[in-house]
């Protein structure tokens, strides 16, 4: 008697069922691939991207771990991000299974690690982890160059399958392309940053009276952006505007810039024109879309809420919010920096000046944010962001104190340890100047 399975109708049904199962598997496979591709194609920050790829691949292959090793061409090493902020993992690119895959470009599917002579059990011994199955595949970019390898460990349901190999190979192309995009983006960002910082150094170096002013302003802006919880985009905009706000001074004649005596009316006019030049020059720079309004922000740093500022006499809301912030830190830095004709101003007078102008000249939100600045950070920025000038014990004492509390302590005239410490760091130039008879 024929078994039901050999009956032609049963065979046809069996074939159809197999085709349906294959189609289901293919749909699952492509939906997994689509989800992973979509997720990683949105990320441009290299570190976040690598974590995302590792997580997505681990889930897609139902594995316990996934590591992306990238090849460092300069040192001929493979490196990977390490969990929990530990230092990155690095080893010579000729070593181990990852090194083998990097050199040969082969996919290696090892069902039982301890039975494969290429497996190095040393890391398992160190960490207490037990590796069972390993799937390692090359990361190839769009021109077929191997830029690193994927290594996936311990599939939950047993050894890795042929489908896993194909899926990893397909994801590899997308991941490698996106990793290269992220690197390119970081390089572009770095070269733009260094370009902006060079411009800022030129203007800071041109006028010894205000040396380091633009860089300090950028550091204060970063602190205030953090205190005000500004978005990453606004923080970046503010930082660039701070670095370039005085760039228009390049158009002011040196005879005016360095003049020790009072400026004539024409000379004052020329000085007051520097924000106009800042705007004109910055408008010639092609800023990325996210930084388009940098020229307007930078050019409005001398505007005041009541319209008494320059160059346009803008009032209140007409002044971009980030320019109002810049105005506060610009004045603050001018008063807390040394000038050829005076030392740093007394911090009580500086903060009093800002408070008096609050709501009339300066936006109260930003004056209040500045009052929350940590004293330790303030002193570091005064020293151009240099952390090493203060001992860590002193920093600890002063970092728990904000400018407002410090001014209150200074006003009580009680020489608390914090006050004595602050005065030691804030006034050394004047003391030195007195000793050398240079005041
Ligand atoms: Fe200025």
Short mmCIF file of C-alpha atoms and ligand atoms in Angstrom, two decimals:
data_model
loop_
_atom_site.label_atom_id
_atom_site.label_comp_id
_atom_site.label_asym_id
_atom_site.label_seq_id
_atom_site.Cartn_x
_atom_site.Cartn_y
_atom_site.Cartn_z
CA UNK A 1 0.00 0.00 0.00
CA UNK A 2 1.24 3.43 -0.90
CA UNK A 3 2.00 5.71 2.01
CA UNK A 4 0.02 9.00 2.00
CA UNK A 5 3.27 10.87 1.46
CA UNK A 6 4.00 9.13 -1.82
CA UNK A 7 0.55 9.85 -3.24
CA UNK A 8 0.94 12.50 -6.02
CA UNK A 9 -1.46 14.87 -4.26
CA UNK A 10 0.49 14.50 -1.00
CA UNK A 11 3.80 15.07 -2.80
CA UNK A 12 2.40 18.22 -4.40
CA UNK A 13 1.14 19.42 -1.01
CA UNK A 14 4.53 18.66 0.54
CA UNK A 15 6.28 20.66 -2.20
CA UNK A 16 3.89 23.58 -1.70
CA UNK A 17 4.48 23.49 2.06
CA UNK A 18 8.26 23.54 1.53
CA UNK A 19 7.91 26.47 -0.85
CA UNK A 20 5.74 28.33 1.72
CA UNK A 21 8.31 27.63 4.48
CA UNK A 22 11.14 28.83 2.21
CA UNK A 23 9.18 31.96 1.36
CA UNK A 24 8.44 32.59 5.08
CA UNK A 25 12.16 32.16 5.89
CA UNK A 26 13.10 34.51 3.06
CA UNK A 27 10.56 37.09 4.28
CA UNK A 28 11.96 36.79 7.83
CA UNK A 29 15.50 37.04 6.51
CA UNK A 30 14.76 40.12 4.40
CA UNK A 31 12.74 41.80 7.14
CA UNK A 32 15.63 41.28 9.59
CA UNK A 33 18.08 42.60 7.02
CA UNK A 34 15.82 45.59 6.25
CA UNK A 35 15.39 46.43 9.95
CA UNK A 36 19.15 46.26 10.65
CA UNK A 37 20.02 48.25 7.52
CA UNK A 38 17.46 50.96 8.33
CA UNK A 39 18.60 51.24 11.94
CA UNK A 40 22.32 51.57 11.23
CA UNK A 41 21.92 53.85 8.22
CA UNK A 42 20.60 56.59 10.54
CA UNK A 43 23.64 56.80 12.82
CA UNK A 44 26.68 58.91 11.94
CA UNK A 45 28.54 58.98 15.24
CA UNK A 46 31.20 56.25 14.96
CA UNK A 47 31.10 55.02 18.54
CA UNK A 48 27.30 54.94 18.73
CA UNK A 49 27.22 53.30 15.31
CA UNK A 50 29.56 50.48 16.36
CA UNK A 51 27.49 49.76 19.48
CA UNK A 52 24.32 49.80 17.38
CA UNK A 53 25.74 47.42 14.76
CA UNK A 54 26.94 45.00 17.45
CA UNK A 55 23.57 45.04 19.17
CA UNK A 56 21.53 44.68 15.96
CA UNK A 57 23.67 41.82 14.65
CA UNK A 58 23.57 40.01 17.97
CA UNK A 59 19.77 40.18 17.95
CA UNK A 60 19.40 39.34 14.25
CA UNK A 61 21.51 36.20 14.64
CA UNK A 62 20.01 35.32 18.03
CA UNK A 63 23.52 35.18 19.47
CA UNK A 64 24.99 36.03 22.85
CA UNK A 65 27.68 38.47 21.74
CA UNK A 66 28.83 40.39 18.70
CA UNK A 67 32.03 42.40 18.31
CA UNK A 68 33.10 44.60 15.42
CA UNK A 69 36.89 44.68 15.05
CA UNK A 70 38.21 47.48 12.85
CA UNK A 71 41.57 47.35 11.17
CA UNK A 72 43.96 50.17 12.11
CA UNK A 73 46.08 50.47 8.99
CA UNK A 74 48.75 52.62 10.69
CA UNK A 75 49.57 50.12 13.44
CA UNK A 76 48.36 46.96 11.65
CA UNK A 77 46.16 46.12 14.62
CA UNK A 78 42.56 45.13 15.08
CA UNK A 79 40.67 47.18 17.63
CA UNK A 80 37.20 47.10 19.14
CA UNK A 81 35.19 49.14 21.59
CA UNK A 82 35.16 47.70 25.08
CA UNK A 83 32.09 47.69 27.30
CA UNK A 84 31.58 49.97 30.32
CA UNK A 85 33.96 52.70 29.18
CA UNK A 86 37.01 50.45 29.55
CA UNK A 87 39.91 51.10 27.21
CA UNK A 88 39.42 49.73 23.70
CA UNK A 89 40.57 46.19 22.91
CA UNK A 90 43.63 46.03 20.59
CA UNK A 91 45.79 43.21 19.25
CA UNK A 92 48.08 42.58 16.25
CA UNK A 93 46.05 42.01 13.08
CA UNK A 94 47.91 38.76 12.39
CA UNK A 95 46.48 37.01 15.47
CA UNK A 96 43.57 34.65 16.06
CA UNK A 97 40.44 33.87 14.13
CA UNK A 98 39.66 37.57 13.56
CA UNK A 99 43.16 38.08 12.11
CA UNK A 100 42.73 35.04 9.86
CA UNK A 101 39.42 36.34 8.49
CA UNK A 102 40.90 39.81 7.97
CA UNK A 103 43.75 38.37 5.89
CA UNK A 104 41.82 35.77 3.90
CA UNK A 105 38.45 37.49 3.57
CA UNK A 106 36.80 34.09 4.29
CA UNK A 107 33.73 33.61 6.44
CA UNK A 108 34.59 31.21 9.26
CA UNK A 109 31.78 29.28 10.88
CA UNK A 110 33.12 27.30 13.84
CA UNK A 111 30.45 25.16 15.54
CA UNK A 112 32.67 24.09 18.47
CA UNK A 113 35.39 26.57 19.42
CA UNK A 114 37.31 24.24 21.75
CA UNK A 115 37.75 21.73 18.94
CA UNK A 116 39.32 24.27 16.59
CA UNK A 117 43.10 24.86 16.85
CA UNK A 118 42.75 28.49 15.71
CA UNK A 119 40.68 29.34 18.80
CA UNK A 120 42.56 31.04 21.63
CA UNK A 121 40.91 30.09 24.96
CA UNK A 122 43.02 32.60 26.94
CA UNK A 123 40.29 35.30 26.99
CA UNK A 124 37.69 32.75 28.18
CA UNK A 125 40.07 31.77 30.98
CA UNK A 126 40.55 35.42 31.93
CA UNK A 127 36.89 36.41 31.84
CA UNK A 128 35.18 33.18 32.87
CA UNK A 129 33.14 33.24 29.65
CA UNK A 130 32.50 29.98 27.78
CA UNK A 131 32.69 30.29 24.00
CA UNK A 132 30.84 27.58 22.11
CA UNK A 133 30.12 28.62 18.51
CA UNK A 134 31.83 31.44 16.57
CA UNK A 135 30.84 33.04 13.30
CA UNK A 136 33.42 35.47 11.91
CA UNK A 137 32.95 37.41 8.68
CA UNK A 138 34.91 40.17 6.96
CA UNK A 139 33.58 43.73 6.89
CA UNK A 140 33.93 44.78 3.27
CA UNK A 141 33.35 48.28 1.95
CA UNK A 142 31.72 49.19 -1.37
CA UNK A 143 34.95 48.60 -3.31
CA UNK A 144 35.53 45.21 -1.73
CA UNK A 145 38.31 46.25 0.68
CA UNK A 146 38.24 44.50 4.07
CA UNK A 147 38.12 47.20 6.77
CA UNK A 148 37.60 44.88 9.74
CA UNK A 149 35.70 41.79 10.87
CA UNK A 150 32.49 40.83 12.61
CA UNK A 151 32.67 38.19 15.28
CA UNK A 152 29.46 36.69 16.66
CA UNK A 153 29.53 34.23 19.56
CA UNK A 154 27.23 31.52 20.89
CA UNK A 155 24.03 31.25 18.87
CA UNK A 156 21.27 30.46 21.35
CA UNK A 157 19.82 27.48 19.45
CA UNK A 158 23.08 25.72 18.47
CA UNK A 159 25.75 26.25 15.79
CA UNK A 160 25.40 29.13 13.30
CA UNK A 161 23.64 28.15 10.06
CA UNK A 162 24.33 28.83 6.40
CA UNK A 163 21.51 31.47 6.54
CA UNK A 164 23.35 33.21 9.38
CA UNK A 165 26.49 33.37 7.22
CA UNK A 166 24.52 34.89 4.34
CA UNK A 167 22.75 37.37 6.60
CA UNK A 168 26.02 38.47 8.22
CA UNK A 169 27.64 38.84 4.82
CA UNK A 170 24.74 41.01 3.61
CA UNK A 171 24.78 43.18 6.76
CA UNK A 172 28.57 43.49 6.43
CA UNK A 173 28.29 45.57 3.22
CA UNK A 174 25.83 48.05 4.77
CA UNK A 175 27.75 48.24 8.06
CA UNK A 176 31.13 48.82 6.36
CA UNK A 177 29.69 51.59 4.19
CA UNK A 178 28.10 53.29 7.17
CA UNK A 179 31.30 52.97 9.24
CA UNK A 180 33.20 54.67 6.42
CA UNK A 181 30.53 57.39 6.21
CA UNK A 182 30.85 57.96 9.96
CA UNK A 183 34.64 58.20 9.69
CA UNK A 184 34.37 60.62 6.78
CA UNK A 185 31.82 62.70 8.69
CA UNK A 186 34.14 62.79 11.74
CA UNK A 187 37.06 63.84 9.53
CA UNK A 188 35.01 66.61 7.92
CA UNK A 189 33.87 67.76 11.34
CA UNK A 190 37.45 67.73 12.63
CA UNK A 191 38.77 69.70 9.68
CA UNK A 192 35.93 72.26 10.02
CA UNK A 193 36.63 72.55 13.76
CA UNK A 194 40.34 73.04 13.23
CA UNK A 195 39.60 75.64 10.55
CA UNK A 196 37.34 77.56 12.96
CA UNK A 197 39.85 77.25 15.81
CA UNK A 198 42.63 78.53 13.57
CA UNK A 199 40.53 81.56 12.64
CA UNK A 200 39.90 82.17 16.35
CA UNK A 201 43.63 81.87 17.14
CA UNK A 202 44.45 84.41 14.43
CA UNK A 203 42.18 87.01 15.96
CA UNK A 204 43.23 86.17 19.53
CA UNK A 205 46.91 86.44 18.54
CA UNK A 206 46.43 89.74 16.71
CA UNK A 207 45.38 91.59 19.81
CA UNK A 208 47.59 90.73 22.82
CA UNK A 209 45.23 92.75 25.01
CA UNK A 210 42.49 90.13 24.54
CA UNK A 211 44.66 87.04 23.99
CA UNK A 212 42.70 83.80 24.42
CA UNK A 213 39.38 85.69 24.67
CA UNK A 214 37.55 83.79 21.89
CA UNK A 215 38.65 80.38 23.17
CA UNK A 216 37.65 81.23 26.73
CA UNK A 217 34.30 82.45 25.49
CA UNK A 218 33.72 79.13 23.73
CA UNK A 219 34.53 77.28 26.98
CA UNK A 220 32.15 79.47 29.04
CA UNK A 221 29.47 78.90 26.39
CA UNK A 222 29.88 75.13 26.66
CA UNK A 223 29.44 75.35 30.44
CA UNK A 224 26.35 77.53 30.21
CA UNK A 225 24.88 75.32 27.48
CA UNK A 226 25.23 72.39 29.87
CA UNK A 227 23.68 74.31 32.78
CA UNK A 228 20.80 75.41 30.55
CA UNK A 229 20.42 71.96 29.02
CA UNK A 230 20.68 73.31 25.46
CA UNK A 231 20.49 70.86 22.55
CA UNK A 232 23.70 69.50 21.01
CA UNK A 233 22.97 71.56 17.90
CA UNK A 234 22.54 74.84 19.80
CA UNK A 235 25.65 74.09 21.85
CA UNK A 236 27.70 73.62 18.71
CA UNK A 237 26.24 76.76 17.12
CA UNK A 238 27.05 78.75 20.24
CA UNK A 239 30.60 77.38 20.45
CA UNK A 240 31.39 78.27 16.83
CA UNK A 241 29.78 81.72 17.20
CA UNK A 242 31.86 82.29 20.35
CA UNK A 243 35.08 81.32 18.58
CA UNK A 244 34.36 83.65 15.67
CA UNK A 245 32.42 86.53 17.26
CA UNK A 246 35.29 89.04 17.10
CA UNK A 247 36.64 87.92 13.75
CA UNK A 248 35.60 91.26 12.23
CA UNK A 249 38.40 92.87 14.25
CA UNK A 250 40.66 91.69 11.46
CA UNK A 251 39.28 94.66 9.52
CA UNK A 252 40.13 97.17 12.29
CA UNK A 253 43.46 98.95 11.81
CA UNK A 254 46.16 97.94 14.28
CA UNK A 255 46.80 101.56 15.20
CA UNK A 256 43.25 101.66 16.57
CA UNK A 257 43.29 98.18 18.03
CA UNK A 258 46.50 98.83 20.01
CA UNK A 259 45.94 102.49 20.84
CA UNK A 260 46.65 103.12 24.52
CA UNK A 261 44.95 106.55 24.65
CA UNK A 262 41.26 107.22 24.34
CA UNK A 263 39.85 106.62 20.86
CA UNK A 264 38.58 109.49 18.74
CA UNK A 265 34.99 109.37 17.59
CA UNK A 266 35.99 108.01 14.17
CA UNK A 267 38.18 105.39 15.74
CA UNK A 268 35.38 104.38 18.07
CA UNK A 269 33.09 104.11 15.08
CA UNK A 270 35.62 101.84 13.38
CA UNK A 271 35.88 99.66 16.51
CA UNK A 272 32.10 99.48 16.82
CA UNK A 273 31.94 98.26 13.25
CA UNK A 274 33.76 95.01 13.98
CA UNK A 275 30.53 92.98 14.40
CA UNK A 276 29.44 94.16 10.93
CA UNK A 277 32.68 92.79 9.50
CA UNK A 278 32.24 89.62 11.53
CA UNK A 279 28.86 89.10 9.86
CA UNK A 280 30.17 89.95 6.37
CA UNK A 281 33.16 87.62 6.65
CA UNK A 282 31.23 84.76 8.23
CA UNK A 283 28.50 85.02 5.62
CA UNK A 284 31.15 84.14 3.04
CA UNK A 285 31.90 80.85 4.83
CA UNK A 286 29.81 77.88 3.81
CA UNK A 287 28.42 76.66 7.13
CA UNK A 288 26.61 73.30 7.32
CA UNK A 289 22.80 73.66 7.46
CA UNK A 290 22.76 73.18 11.25
CA UNK A 291 25.12 76.16 11.71
CA UNK A 292 23.56 78.56 9.18
CA UNK A 293 22.70 81.29 11.71
CA UNK A 294 26.20 81.47 13.24
CA UNK A 295 26.96 84.79 11.41
CA UNK A 296 23.81 86.45 12.88
CA UNK A 297 24.52 85.16 16.39
CA UNK A 298 28.19 86.16 16.28
CA UNK A 299 27.41 89.61 14.86
CA UNK A 300 24.89 90.43 17.60
CA UNK A 301 27.18 89.97 20.63
CA UNK A 302 27.30 93.73 21.37
CA UNK A 303 23.53 94.24 21.07
CA UNK A 304 21.73 95.07 24.34
CA UNK A 305 18.13 94.36 25.37
CA UNK A 306 17.20 98.07 25.61
CA UNK A 307 18.54 98.85 22.11
CA UNK A 308 21.63 100.66 23.38
CA UNK A 309 24.00 98.12 21.79
CA UNK A 310 25.54 97.99 18.34
CA UNK A 311 25.79 97.61 15.38
CA UNK A 312 22.01 97.49 14.71
CA UNK A 313 20.55 98.70 18.01
CA UNK A 314 18.35 95.58 18.17
CA UNK A 315 16.06 95.23 21.20
CA UNK A 316 14.79 92.28 23.32
CA UNK A 317 13.54 89.41 21.23
CA UNK A 318 15.07 90.86 18.08
CA UNK A 319 18.41 89.69 19.41
CA UNK A 320 18.86 85.94 18.81
CA UNK A 321 18.76 84.10 22.19
CA UNK A 322 22.21 82.59 21.69
CA UNK A 323 23.60 86.07 20.96
CA UNK A 324 22.10 87.26 24.28
CA UNK A 325 23.97 84.45 26.00
CA UNK A 326 27.16 85.34 24.14
CA UNK A 327 26.77 88.97 25.22
CA UNK A 328 26.74 87.97 28.90
CA UNK A 329 29.86 85.79 28.73
CA UNK A 330 31.64 88.33 26.49
CA UNK A 331 31.25 91.06 29.12
CA UNK A 332 32.04 88.62 31.93
CA UNK A 333 35.31 87.55 30.27
CA UNK A 334 36.31 91.14 29.54
CA UNK A 335 35.87 92.10 33.20
CA UNK A 336 37.58 89.02 34.65
CA UNK A 337 40.60 89.25 32.31
CA UNK A 338 43.68 91.37 32.85
CA UNK A 339 44.23 94.46 30.76
CA UNK A 340 47.44 96.42 30.31
CA UNK A 341 45.94 99.20 32.43
CA UNK A 342 44.30 97.06 35.15
CA UNK A 343 44.29 93.62 36.78
CA UNK A 344 41.27 91.36 36.89
CA UNK A 345 38.24 93.18 38.29
CA UNK A 346 36.98 92.20 41.72
CA UNK A 347 34.52 89.35 41.16
CA UNK A 348 31.93 91.05 43.39
CA UNK A 349 31.97 94.11 41.09
CA UNK A 350 31.78 91.92 37.99
CA UNK A 351 28.70 90.06 39.20
CA UNK A 352 27.14 93.27 40.52
CA UNK A 353 27.62 94.90 37.13
CA UNK A 354 25.87 92.01 35.40
CA UNK A 355 23.06 92.00 37.97
CA UNK A 356 22.52 95.72 37.55
CA UNK A 357 22.25 95.27 33.78
CA UNK A 358 20.01 92.23 34.08
CA UNK A 359 16.71 92.71 32.22
CA UNK A 360 17.87 96.08 30.81
CA UNK A 361 21.11 95.18 29.01
CA UNK A 362 21.52 91.46 29.59
CA UNK A 363 19.08 88.58 29.51
CA UNK A 364 18.42 87.53 33.14
CA UNK A 365 18.22 83.84 32.19
CA UNK A 366 21.85 83.87 31.12
CA UNK A 367 23.13 86.01 33.99
CA UNK A 368 21.48 83.55 36.39
CA UNK A 369 22.98 80.59 34.52
CA UNK A 370 26.41 82.20 34.78
CA UNK A 371 25.93 82.58 38.54
CA UNK A 372 25.60 78.79 38.69
CA UNK A 373 29.00 78.23 37.08
CA UNK A 374 31.33 76.19 39.28
CA UNK A 375 34.19 78.26 40.71
CA UNK A 376 36.70 75.52 39.85
CA UNK A 377 35.60 75.53 36.21
CA UNK A 378 35.67 79.33 36.13
CA UNK A 379 39.30 79.35 37.30
CA UNK A 380 40.22 76.65 34.81
CA UNK A 381 38.70 78.64 31.95
CA UNK A 382 40.50 81.78 33.13
CA UNK A 383 43.65 79.73 32.65
CA UNK A 384 42.55 78.89 29.11
CA UNK A 385 40.94 75.58 30.07
CA UNK A 386 44.19 74.24 31.51
CA UNK A 387 43.25 71.68 34.18
CA UNK A 388 46.70 71.08 35.61
CA UNK A 389 47.25 74.53 37.14
CA UNK A 390 45.13 73.61 40.17
CA UNK A 391 45.69 70.67 42.53
CA UNK A 392 42.93 68.08 42.54
CA UNK A 393 42.26 68.70 46.26
CA UNK A 394 41.74 72.44 45.59
CA UNK A 395 39.57 71.64 42.60
CA UNK A 396 37.39 69.43 44.75
CA UNK A 397 36.87 72.21 47.30
CA UNK A 398 36.04 74.78 44.61
CA UNK A 399 33.95 72.63 42.30
CA UNK A 400 31.19 72.32 44.89
CA UNK A 401 30.88 76.11 44.96
CA UNK A 402 29.12 78.25 42.35
CA UNK A 403 29.82 81.90 41.53
CA UNK A 404 26.70 83.16 43.31
CA UNK A 405 27.58 81.41 46.60
CA UNK A 406 31.17 82.56 46.30
CA UNK A 407 30.13 86.21 45.84
CA UNK A 408 27.88 85.89 48.91
CA UNK A 409 30.84 84.56 50.91
CA UNK A 410 33.08 87.36 49.59
CA UNK A 411 30.47 89.91 50.64
CA UNK A 412 30.46 88.65 54.23
CA UNK A 413 34.21 89.40 54.44
CA UNK A 414 34.78 86.19 56.36
CA UNK A 415 37.97 84.53 55.09
CA UNK A 416 36.61 80.98 54.80
CA UNK A 417 38.99 78.34 53.38
CA UNK A 418 37.08 78.51 50.05
CA UNK A 419 37.48 82.29 49.86
CA UNK A 420 41.18 82.12 50.65
CA UNK A 421 41.65 79.42 48.04
CA UNK A 422 39.73 81.37 45.41
CA UNK A 423 41.70 84.54 46.07
CA UNK A 424 44.95 82.66 45.75
CA UNK A 425 44.01 81.59 42.22
CA UNK A 426 42.08 84.65 41.07
CA UNK A 427 44.52 87.39 42.03
CA UNK A 428 48.04 86.03 41.48
CA UNK A 429 48.80 88.29 38.51
CA UNK A 430 48.11 91.44 40.47
CA UNK A 431 50.28 90.28 43.37
CA UNK A 432 53.08 89.40 40.97
CA UNK A 433 52.65 92.74 39.22
CA UNK A 434 52.98 94.60 42.55
CA UNK A 435 56.12 92.69 43.49
CA UNK A 436 57.69 93.52 40.17
CA UNK A 437 56.53 97.09 40.35
CA UNK A 438 54.50 96.64 37.18
CA UNK A 439 51.04 97.71 38.30
FE1 LIG B 1 33.35 92.11 20.20
#
